[in-house]
């Protein structure tokens, strides 16, 4: 069969096929023409062929029909639909190697492949990029994106706050688990209802400002919904019978605004959460790289990123500002033992490889047993461009966004949003602009028609 080629012949065949597809799909237009979309729809198979089309016919189908109907989101600077960001050259080359070598990065097998060590090193480099101590953030893994990372964060947080609530109330969890010497109340082992009942809890609530769609309840200022109302937060944390997870937005998804404003505010939230045994999770998919900015022009952005090292867990997206191929997110936590409690996968014998290197098999720290080698493009792009390369890239994006915002501020027909944020001068207004610019027409009739 054609798919059984090996070695140089396989590489040559794949290279030739890719070149053929890419040459046929080159376009100077960001979006495909309607006729290309219609042709592609009509060409799609309506049923599974018994014999198959064959390799060459399938390559021709992809190059002639499907590729021309794909948008140029990652190939053009003028696509504004999603924040996939495109890929750096180093990351793109690495992603082709990911397909070619097709590694299993779920089990740490140090005598068979270096894949899991590349993943661990890539995550260490990410910590370094963000000025986070890798030695503290021992629970770390790659995910499909921010939503999956937030799910990991909430799962770990729920396990942690319920166990802490039980300890605070001096419950004897050995009776709950019916295991002598086990002093934990674990959702992972006994289920949410039984664990909460024995911990004396009626609810686990998530407190945040303007939440991502994967998060929950707001505890924000009425006149600045992206910022925390610390008085309201304190009241929520004091509710009896409730365990709390505080989620801080480090760059809100729609506005780019930050939920906190400096180390002092973050430290205060940390203290409040420590008193009530609450977990802090930072959703930094949009804003984390603001920690790289190092001049006074970006003081407001840097303050929004200060203190995230005080959190218990952090979500980030590599396929946004790191410019790796879609999809790739990451998750960091300070509580590796909690990760093992929540995600331990002990059942399949072939998954139980033991290592003395200190690198945990990724299957014990996340929710996926099957993952592609997302770490290699991350490792490659960080190796190629370093911290200064990414700092320069981010500065260009911020300057571009601020130039657009400045144009809008001086235009009679448009107004910059959010309007609820009061500024005393144009300079003051631009200082809050990160990489997202929102605006609307002053003519309400026009706004209704848009």
XYZ file of C-alpha atoms in Angstrom:
450
model
C 0.000 0.000 0.000
C 1.095 3.580 -0.666
C 1.117 4.572 3.001
C 3.814 2.036 3.917
C 6.740 4.067 2.512
C 9.724 4.449 4.844
C 12.876 6.525 5.256
C 14.075 8.835 2.488
C 11.315 7.733 0.121
C 8.639 8.698 2.639
C 10.244 12.084 3.335
C 10.571 12.804 -0.381
C 6.950 11.852 -1.050
C 5.603 13.968 1.812
C 7.780 16.961 0.886
C 6.678 16.805 -2.733
C 3.015 16.502 -1.747
C 3.199 19.421 0.705
C 4.952 21.605 -1.858
C 2.258 20.776 -4.390
C -0.557 21.657 -1.976
C 1.048 24.879 -0.727
C 1.954 26.149 -4.201
C -1.623 25.659 -5.373
C -3.110 27.401 -2.309
C -1.036 30.612 -2.279
C -3.317 33.659 -2.321
C -2.989 37.356 -1.563
C -6.534 37.390 -0.161
C -7.183 36.801 3.530
C -10.555 35.122 3.022
C -11.420 32.600 0.307
C -13.753 33.600 -2.492
C -17.322 32.360 -2.254
C -16.879 30.264 -5.381
C -13.893 28.516 -3.774
C -15.963 27.740 -0.694
C -18.817 26.421 -2.812
C -16.483 24.292 -4.913
C -14.919 22.818 -1.785
C -18.318 22.015 -0.275
C -19.431 20.268 -3.434
C -16.184 18.292 -3.614
C -16.363 16.820 -0.107
C -16.994 13.092 -0.001
C -20.589 12.222 0.788
C -19.674 8.707 1.843
C -16.667 6.561 2.672
C -15.208 5.015 -0.506
C -14.684 1.274 -0.352
C -11.383 1.274 -2.226
C -10.255 4.798 -1.382
C -9.148 7.536 -3.766
C -5.462 6.734 -3.488
C -2.655 8.968 -2.277
C -2.105 11.109 -5.395
C -5.811 11.706 -5.982
C -6.261 12.715 -2.342
C -3.341 15.160 -2.534
C -4.888 16.670 -5.658
C -8.273 16.898 -3.879
C -6.678 18.767 -0.973
C -4.662 21.128 -3.181
C -7.347 21.881 -5.779
C -10.497 21.836 -3.662
C -9.894 22.164 0.070
C -6.800 24.399 0.424
C -8.237 27.286 -1.684
C -11.262 27.349 0.641
C -9.225 27.845 3.822
C -8.630 31.335 5.193
C -5.141 32.814 5.451
C -5.455 33.517 9.183
C -1.930 32.392 10.026
C -0.340 33.593 6.789
C -1.569 37.192 6.706
C -1.208 40.138 9.110
C -4.719 41.249 8.153
C -6.933 38.525 9.606
C -8.854 39.580 12.708
C -11.238 36.679 13.298
C -9.348 34.730 15.945
C -6.155 35.047 17.940
C -4.346 31.992 16.643
C -1.456 34.332 15.892
C 0.303 32.362 13.187
C 3.571 30.556 13.865
C 7.179 31.644 14.027
C 9.450 29.968 11.498
C 11.196 27.937 14.212
C 7.877 26.744 15.639
C 6.551 25.837 12.187
C 9.599 23.705 11.369
C 9.344 22.007 14.768
C 5.670 21.242 14.193
C 6.530 19.393 10.988
C 8.963 17.293 13.025
C 6.153 16.598 15.496
C 4.134 14.977 12.717
C 7.114 13.097 11.309
C 8.268 11.544 14.594
C 4.767 11.224 16.140
C 5.989 10.775 19.721
C 4.136 9.459 22.757
C 4.599 12.197 25.346
C 2.271 10.743 27.964
C 4.695 8.251 29.522
C 8.192 9.233 30.640
C 10.517 6.689 28.966
C 14.015 8.203 29.318
C 15.785 5.230 27.710
C 13.548 5.281 24.631
C 12.904 8.940 23.775
C 13.856 12.404 24.964
C 10.345 13.717 24.212
C 9.159 14.085 27.820
C 12.448 15.739 28.784
C 11.998 18.241 25.947
C 8.511 18.911 27.281
C 9.742 19.454 30.824
C 12.556 21.718 29.631
C 10.168 23.714 27.427
C 7.930 24.281 30.448
C 10.949 25.359 32.508
C 11.872 27.840 29.771
C 8.301 29.155 29.817
C 8.581 29.721 33.562
C 11.866 31.547 33.020
C 10.336 33.674 30.259
C 7.620 34.782 32.692
C 10.031 35.351 35.611
C 8.573 32.412 37.536
C 10.747 30.003 39.530
C 10.524 26.550 37.876
C 11.401 24.964 41.212
C 8.179 26.294 42.705
C 5.916 25.537 39.736
C 6.478 21.772 39.763
C 3.063 20.835 38.384
C 3.276 21.899 34.753
C 1.883 20.558 31.502
C 0.794 21.488 27.991
C -2.888 21.462 27.034
C -5.096 22.244 24.051
C -5.561 25.829 25.238
C -6.826 28.162 27.958
C -10.171 26.403 28.411
C -8.522 23.032 29.077
C -5.977 24.701 31.368
C -8.758 26.414 33.301
C -10.462 23.037 33.743
C -7.210 21.663 35.183
C -6.945 24.660 37.487
C -10.501 24.327 38.756
C -10.139 20.561 39.279
C -6.987 21.044 41.362
C -8.483 23.998 43.195
C -11.654 22.113 44.108
C -9.639 19.166 45.450
C -7.462 21.525 47.487
C -10.133 23.763 49.028
C -12.360 20.847 50.045
C -9.428 19.065 51.709
C -8.413 22.278 53.499
C -11.985 22.837 54.663
C -12.002 19.359 56.168
C -8.692 19.965 57.928
C -9.929 23.296 59.271
C -12.988 21.658 60.785
C -10.910 18.811 62.257
C -12.805 16.099 60.433
C -11.433 12.593 60.693
C -11.197 11.730 57.015
C -9.928 8.221 57.781
C -13.512 7.325 58.696
C -14.644 8.774 55.394
C -12.145 6.847 53.301
C -12.235 3.731 55.478
C -8.454 3.554 55.181
C -6.316 3.646 58.317
C -3.800 6.454 58.240
C -5.319 8.335 55.296
C -6.045 11.816 56.598
C -7.297 13.427 53.376
C -10.803 14.238 52.221
C -10.400 13.618 48.513
C -12.967 14.337 45.818
C -10.855 12.243 43.467
C -11.260 9.186 45.694
C -14.754 9.442 47.177
C -16.634 11.867 44.931
C -17.783 15.461 45.310
C -20.937 14.904 47.391
C -19.383 12.675 50.026
C -16.224 14.755 50.296
C -18.144 18.010 50.718
C -20.515 16.487 53.260
C -17.650 15.265 55.389
C -15.860 18.593 55.035
C -18.956 20.442 56.251
C -19.414 22.302 52.969
C -22.576 23.270 51.143
C -20.957 24.867 48.108
C -17.730 25.514 46.221
C -17.903 28.876 44.461
C -15.683 30.526 41.867
C -15.113 34.255 42.370
C -13.804 36.380 39.529
C -14.361 39.670 37.678
C -15.314 39.452 33.989
C -15.062 35.695 33.541
C -13.848 33.663 30.594
C -16.647 31.393 29.342
C -15.061 28.496 31.247
C -15.229 30.381 34.573
C -17.976 31.729 36.855
C -19.299 34.246 39.444
C -18.270 37.899 39.393
C -16.914 39.825 42.403
C -16.136 43.039 40.546
C -16.495 46.782 40.989
C -19.774 48.076 39.550
C -18.106 50.991 37.739
C -15.077 48.936 36.616
C -16.236 45.338 36.125
C -12.775 44.172 35.083
C -11.375 45.044 38.552
C -11.890 43.226 41.856
C -14.075 44.773 44.547
C -11.937 43.668 47.487
C -14.649 44.460 50.033
C -17.162 42.311 48.157
C -14.535 39.609 47.700
C -13.917 39.574 51.444
C -17.634 39.194 52.141
C -17.889 36.253 49.750
C -14.846 34.557 51.262
C -16.390 34.787 54.751
C -19.608 32.953 53.853
C -19.995 29.896 56.109
C -20.118 26.447 54.570
C -18.553 27.663 51.323
C -15.126 26.880 49.878
C -13.785 29.439 47.417
C -11.682 29.536 44.271
C -10.583 33.048 43.261
C -9.862 33.458 39.550
C -7.868 36.519 38.496
C -7.940 37.683 34.882
C -4.482 38.715 33.714
C -5.675 40.330 30.486
C -9.445 39.972 30.020
C -10.414 38.208 26.803
C -12.558 41.002 25.285
C -10.840 44.176 26.489
C -7.296 43.185 27.450
C -7.821 44.913 30.812
C -6.348 43.508 34.029
C -8.218 42.523 37.203
C -5.495 43.697 39.597
C -3.174 46.684 39.738
C 0.139 45.846 41.318
C 1.860 43.659 43.879
C 0.167 45.305 46.867
C -3.310 44.375 45.632
C -2.253 40.824 44.741
C -0.611 40.387 48.141
C -3.797 41.533 49.847
C -5.871 39.006 47.887
C -3.315 36.299 48.731
C -3.611 37.094 52.443
C -7.418 37.045 52.294
C -7.340 33.677 50.541
C -4.813 32.212 52.977
C -7.047 33.108 55.917
C -9.981 31.273 54.303
C -7.928 28.445 52.733
C -8.941 29.546 49.246
C -7.148 28.839 45.961
C -6.012 31.571 43.542
C -6.019 30.745 39.834
C -4.722 33.247 37.249
C -6.130 33.145 33.718
C -3.263 34.724 31.805
C -4.012 33.582 28.261
C -3.914 37.176 26.976
C -1.822 39.096 29.453
C 1.006 36.980 30.868
C 3.649 38.226 28.448
C 3.092 41.725 29.786
C 5.641 40.683 32.418
C 8.315 41.073 29.725
C 7.714 44.794 29.195
C 10.492 46.768 30.856
C 10.030 50.496 30.238
C 7.848 53.171 31.821
C 5.669 53.328 28.691
C 4.149 50.039 29.823
C 3.845 50.623 33.582
C 0.058 50.088 33.643
C 0.391 46.763 31.849
C 3.250 45.573 34.042
C 1.274 46.409 37.197
C -1.566 44.251 35.893
C 0.871 41.316 35.729
C 2.590 41.894 39.064
C 2.150 39.314 41.774
C 0.915 36.399 39.684
C 3.712 34.407 41.323
C 1.545 34.523 44.471
C -1.140 32.403 42.798
C -1.647 28.670 43.212
C -2.096 28.022 39.488
C -1.751 29.817 36.152
C -3.260 29.324 32.693
C -1.502 30.455 29.518
C -1.766 30.107 25.737
C 1.259 29.473 23.521
C -0.793 29.753 20.326
C -1.549 33.383 21.138
C 1.393 35.615 21.970
C 4.043 32.885 21.779
C 3.103 32.251 18.143
C 3.252 28.468 18.123
C 0.925 26.471 15.854
C -2.641 26.014 16.993
C -3.419 24.382 19.403
C -1.204 24.775 22.456
C -1.935 26.006 25.963
C -0.103 25.437 29.224
C -0.902 25.040 32.893
C 1.298 25.739 35.922
C 0.621 24.939 39.575
C 2.583 24.989 42.824
C 0.830 21.872 44.133
C 2.249 18.783 42.436
C 0.876 16.447 45.120
C -2.624 17.743 44.433
C -2.098 17.013 40.741
C -1.197 13.413 41.536
C -4.278 13.090 43.711
C -6.583 14.399 40.985
C -5.027 12.982 37.814
C -3.226 9.781 38.890
C -3.696 7.086 36.233
C -2.839 3.728 37.851
C -4.920 1.222 35.918
C -3.100 0.340 32.685
C 0.132 -1.603 33.287
C 1.860 -0.170 30.212
C 1.429 3.340 31.615
C 3.212 2.663 34.894
C 6.776 3.493 33.857
C 8.856 4.643 36.835
C 11.668 7.172 36.523
C 14.372 8.352 38.885
C 14.944 11.578 36.925
C 12.345 13.616 38.804
C 10.224 14.120 35.695
C 6.683 12.906 36.290
C 4.955 11.016 33.504
C 2.639 13.638 31.989
C -0.351 11.294 32.265
C -0.309 11.828 36.052
C -0.551 15.641 35.881
C -3.277 16.295 33.308
C -6.561 15.078 31.866
C -5.340 13.706 28.526
C -3.749 10.306 28.011
C -3.239 11.028 24.314
C -1.461 14.235 23.344
C 0.664 15.396 20.451
C 4.211 16.659 21.024
C 3.154 20.290 21.541
C 6.304 20.993 23.521
C 8.699 20.843 20.575
C 7.449 24.014 18.783
C 7.494 25.822 22.151
C 11.045 24.695 22.861
C 12.142 25.612 19.333
C 10.651 29.095 19.287
C 11.961 30.003 22.758
C 15.393 28.701 21.756
C 15.364 30.696 18.520
C 14.158 34.081 19.763
C 14.692 34.199 23.526
C 13.227 36.689 25.960
C 14.384 39.783 24.054
C 12.864 38.501 20.815
C 9.475 38.067 22.436
C 9.763 41.372 24.272
C 10.380 43.185 20.976
C 7.510 41.326 19.317
C 5.103 42.316 22.101
C 6.259 45.939 22.079
C 5.468 46.142 18.356
C 1.975 44.811 18.988
C 1.323 47.261 21.817
C 2.633 50.201 19.765
C 0.392 49.172 16.859
C -2.669 48.929 19.131
C -1.902 52.318 20.691
C -1.491 53.921 17.259
C -4.963 52.671 16.316
C -6.355 53.909 19.642
C -4.742 57.332 19.160
C -6.318 57.614 15.709
C -9.740 56.806 17.166
C -9.343 59.331 19.991
C -8.801 62.079 17.428
C -11.605 61.006 15.094
C -14.939 62.758 15.277
C -17.013 59.754 14.238
C -15.682 57.127 16.643
C -15.112 56.686 20.360
C -12.707 54.428 22.193
C -14.125 51.785 24.524
C -14.675 50.916 27.312
C -16.178 54.329 27.966
C -16.645 53.618 31.689
C -12.886 53.927 32.249
C -12.184 57.574 33.092
C -8.962 59.160 31.786
C -7.656 62.672 32.337
C -5.662 62.905 29.101
C -4.933 61.154 25.820
C -1.623 59.939 27.238
C -3.469 58.491 30.224
C -5.956 56.733 27.953
C -3.255 55.216 25.755
C -1.318 53.962 28.785
C -4.112 51.458 29.457
C -4.124 50.078 25.899
C -2.502 46.660 25.674
C -3.077 44.677 22.455
C -6.869 44.954 22.082
C -8.623 48.074 20.768
C -12.392 48.391 21.114
C -14.384 51.235 19.574
C -17.806 52.169 18.245
C -19.386 54.818 16.067
C -20.841 57.875 17.776
C -23.837 57.545 15.467
C -26.099 55.024 17.229
C -27.976 54.337 14.001
C -24.754 53.211 12.402
C -23.936 51.013 15.393
C -27.287 49.250 15.083
C -26.639 48.483 11.422
C -23.126 47.134 11.951
